[in-house]
mmCIF file of C-alpha atoms and ligand atoms in Angstrom:
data_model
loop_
_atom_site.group_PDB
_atom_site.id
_atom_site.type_symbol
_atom_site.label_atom_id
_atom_site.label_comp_id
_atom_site.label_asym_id
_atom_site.label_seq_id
_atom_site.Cartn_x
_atom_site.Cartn_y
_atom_site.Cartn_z
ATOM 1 C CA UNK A 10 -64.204 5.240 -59.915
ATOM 2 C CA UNK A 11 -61.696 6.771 -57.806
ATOM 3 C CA UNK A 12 -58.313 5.548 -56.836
ATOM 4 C CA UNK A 13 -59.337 4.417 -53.443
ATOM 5 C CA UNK A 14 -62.055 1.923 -54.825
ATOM 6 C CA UNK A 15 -59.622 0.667 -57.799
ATOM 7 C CA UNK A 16 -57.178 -0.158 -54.877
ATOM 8 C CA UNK A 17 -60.173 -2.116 -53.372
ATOM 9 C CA UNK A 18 -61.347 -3.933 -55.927
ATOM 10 C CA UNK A 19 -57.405 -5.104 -57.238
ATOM 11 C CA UNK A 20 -57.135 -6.469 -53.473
ATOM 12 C CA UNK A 21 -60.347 -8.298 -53.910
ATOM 13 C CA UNK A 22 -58.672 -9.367 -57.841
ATOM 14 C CA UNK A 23 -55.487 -10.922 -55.766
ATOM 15 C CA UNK A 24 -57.334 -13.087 -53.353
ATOM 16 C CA UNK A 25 -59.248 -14.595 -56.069
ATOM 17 C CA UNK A 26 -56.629 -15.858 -57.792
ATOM 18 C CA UNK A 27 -55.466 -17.339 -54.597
ATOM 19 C CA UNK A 28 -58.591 -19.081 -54.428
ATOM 20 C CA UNK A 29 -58.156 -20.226 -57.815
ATOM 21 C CA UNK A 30 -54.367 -21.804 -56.889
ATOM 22 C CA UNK A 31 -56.490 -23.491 -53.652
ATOM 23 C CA UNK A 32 -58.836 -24.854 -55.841
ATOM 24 C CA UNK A 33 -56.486 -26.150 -58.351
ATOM 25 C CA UNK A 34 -54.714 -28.080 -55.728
ATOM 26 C CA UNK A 35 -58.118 -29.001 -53.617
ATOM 27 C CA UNK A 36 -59.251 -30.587 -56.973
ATOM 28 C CA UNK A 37 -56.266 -33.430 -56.827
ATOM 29 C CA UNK A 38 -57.328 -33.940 -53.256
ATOM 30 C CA UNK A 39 -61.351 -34.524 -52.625
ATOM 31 C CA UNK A 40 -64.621 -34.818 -53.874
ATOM 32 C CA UNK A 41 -66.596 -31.963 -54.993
ATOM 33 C CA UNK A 42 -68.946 -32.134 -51.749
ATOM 34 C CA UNK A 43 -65.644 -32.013 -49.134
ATOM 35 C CA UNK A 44 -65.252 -28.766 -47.916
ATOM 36 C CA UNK A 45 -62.156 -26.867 -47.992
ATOM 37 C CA UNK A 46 -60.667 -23.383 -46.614
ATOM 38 C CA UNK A 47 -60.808 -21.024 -49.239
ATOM 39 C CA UNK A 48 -59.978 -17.320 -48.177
ATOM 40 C CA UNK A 49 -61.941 -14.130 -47.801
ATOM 41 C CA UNK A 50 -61.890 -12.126 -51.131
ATOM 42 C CA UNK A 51 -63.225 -9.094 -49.530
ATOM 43 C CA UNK A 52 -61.426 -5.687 -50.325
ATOM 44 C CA UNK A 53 -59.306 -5.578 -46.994
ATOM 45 C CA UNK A 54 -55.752 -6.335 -47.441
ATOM 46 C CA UNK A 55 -55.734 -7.709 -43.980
ATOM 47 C CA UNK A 56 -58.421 -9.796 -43.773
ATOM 48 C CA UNK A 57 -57.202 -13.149 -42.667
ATOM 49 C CA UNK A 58 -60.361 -15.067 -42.890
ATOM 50 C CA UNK A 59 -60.834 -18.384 -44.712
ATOM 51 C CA UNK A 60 -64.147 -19.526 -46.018
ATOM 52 C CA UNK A 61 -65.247 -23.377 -45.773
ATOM 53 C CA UNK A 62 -66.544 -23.929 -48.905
ATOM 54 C CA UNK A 63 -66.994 -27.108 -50.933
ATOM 55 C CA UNK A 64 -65.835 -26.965 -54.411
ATOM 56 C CA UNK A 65 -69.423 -26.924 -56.169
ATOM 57 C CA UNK A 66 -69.727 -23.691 -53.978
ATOM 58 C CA UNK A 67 -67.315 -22.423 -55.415
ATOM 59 C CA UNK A 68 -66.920 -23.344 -59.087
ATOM 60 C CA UNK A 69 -70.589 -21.971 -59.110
ATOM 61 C CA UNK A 70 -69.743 -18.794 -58.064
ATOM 62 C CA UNK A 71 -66.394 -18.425 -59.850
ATOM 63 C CA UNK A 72 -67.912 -18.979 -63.256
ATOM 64 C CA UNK A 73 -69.199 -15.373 -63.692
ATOM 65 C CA UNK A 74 -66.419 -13.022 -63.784
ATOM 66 C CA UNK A 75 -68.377 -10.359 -61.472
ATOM 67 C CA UNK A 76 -68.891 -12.284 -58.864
ATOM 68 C CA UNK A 77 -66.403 -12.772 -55.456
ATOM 69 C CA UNK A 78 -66.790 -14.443 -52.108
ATOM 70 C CA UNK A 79 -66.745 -13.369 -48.572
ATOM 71 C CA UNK A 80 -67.404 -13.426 -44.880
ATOM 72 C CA UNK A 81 -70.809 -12.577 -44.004
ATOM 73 C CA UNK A 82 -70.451 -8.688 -43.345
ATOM 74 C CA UNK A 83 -67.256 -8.477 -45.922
ATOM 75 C CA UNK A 84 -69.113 -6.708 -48.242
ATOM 76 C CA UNK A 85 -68.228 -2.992 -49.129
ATOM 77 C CA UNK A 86 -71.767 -1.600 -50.473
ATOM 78 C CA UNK A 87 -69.928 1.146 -52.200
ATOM 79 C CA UNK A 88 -68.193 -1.190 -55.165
ATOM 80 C CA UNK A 89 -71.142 -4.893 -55.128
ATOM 81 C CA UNK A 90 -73.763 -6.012 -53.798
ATOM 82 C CA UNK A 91 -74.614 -8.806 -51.521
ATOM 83 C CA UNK A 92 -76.587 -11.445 -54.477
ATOM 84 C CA UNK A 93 -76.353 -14.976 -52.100
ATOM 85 C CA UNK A 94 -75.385 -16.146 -48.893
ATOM 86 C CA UNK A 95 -74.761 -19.863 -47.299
ATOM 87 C CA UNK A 96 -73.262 -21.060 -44.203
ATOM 88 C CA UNK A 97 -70.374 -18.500 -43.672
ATOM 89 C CA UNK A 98 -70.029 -16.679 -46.615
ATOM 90 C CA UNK A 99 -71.825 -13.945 -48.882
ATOM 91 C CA UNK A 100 -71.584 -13.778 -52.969
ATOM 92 C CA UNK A 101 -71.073 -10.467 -53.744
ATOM 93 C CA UNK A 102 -71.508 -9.107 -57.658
ATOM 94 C CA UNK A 103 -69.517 -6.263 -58.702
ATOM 95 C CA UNK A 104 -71.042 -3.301 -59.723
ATOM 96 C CA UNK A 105 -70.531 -0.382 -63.020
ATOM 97 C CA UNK A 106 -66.432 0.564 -62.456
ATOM 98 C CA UNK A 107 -65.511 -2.119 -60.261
ATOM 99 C CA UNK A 108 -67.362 -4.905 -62.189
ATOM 100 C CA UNK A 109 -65.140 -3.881 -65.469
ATOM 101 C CA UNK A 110 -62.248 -4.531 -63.539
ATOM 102 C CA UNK A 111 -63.221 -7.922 -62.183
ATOM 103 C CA UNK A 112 -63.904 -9.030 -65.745
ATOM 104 C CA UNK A 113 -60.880 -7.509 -67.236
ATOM 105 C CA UNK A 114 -59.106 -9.574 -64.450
ATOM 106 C CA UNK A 115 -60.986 -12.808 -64.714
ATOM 107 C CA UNK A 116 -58.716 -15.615 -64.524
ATOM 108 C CA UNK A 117 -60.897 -17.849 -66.047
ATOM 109 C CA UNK A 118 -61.089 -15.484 -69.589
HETATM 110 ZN ZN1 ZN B 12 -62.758 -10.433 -45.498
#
């Protein structure tokens, strides 16, 4: 792995744990079937998109250390691959380099 896709893949590492202070405070406010904004944990610094996901969505998702989500089309084919898709947004799964990372990261570990 070069530097460029280490740079990538920590970007993608910091909006997950964003998503995991969302969820933390989304879980004191609804029901696991309300949907709430979570954001874009795609590799692009400036990505400002939020994902409406309910919290079964994501809890699902954020149980294996390798996986991340994003907008449909926020997937860099170079680092993961595209494993599942709902109404506006992809789960991506980390792959060889990029993967380690991601677990070494996991805030859930
Ligand atoms: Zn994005």
């Amino acid at each position: 792995m070069d530097a460029r896709e280490e740079r990538l893949v920590r970007n993608e590492v910091l909006f997950r744990e964003l998503n995991e202070t969302i969820e933390s405070i989304a879980h004191k406010q609804g029901a696991d079937d309300h949907v709430f904004e979570f954001v874009c944990e795609c590799s692009n610094v400036d990505c400002t998109l939020s994902l409406p996901l309910t919290l079964e969505v994501y809890e699902d998702t954020r149980g294996a250390p390798d996986l991340f989500l994003v907008a449909p089309g926020h997937d860099l084919p170079e680092i993961e691959d595209v494993v599942g898709e709902g109404e506006g947004f992809q789960v991506v799964r980390k792959r060889g380099a990029a993967a380690r990372i991601a677990e070494r990261t996991d805030p859930r570990s």
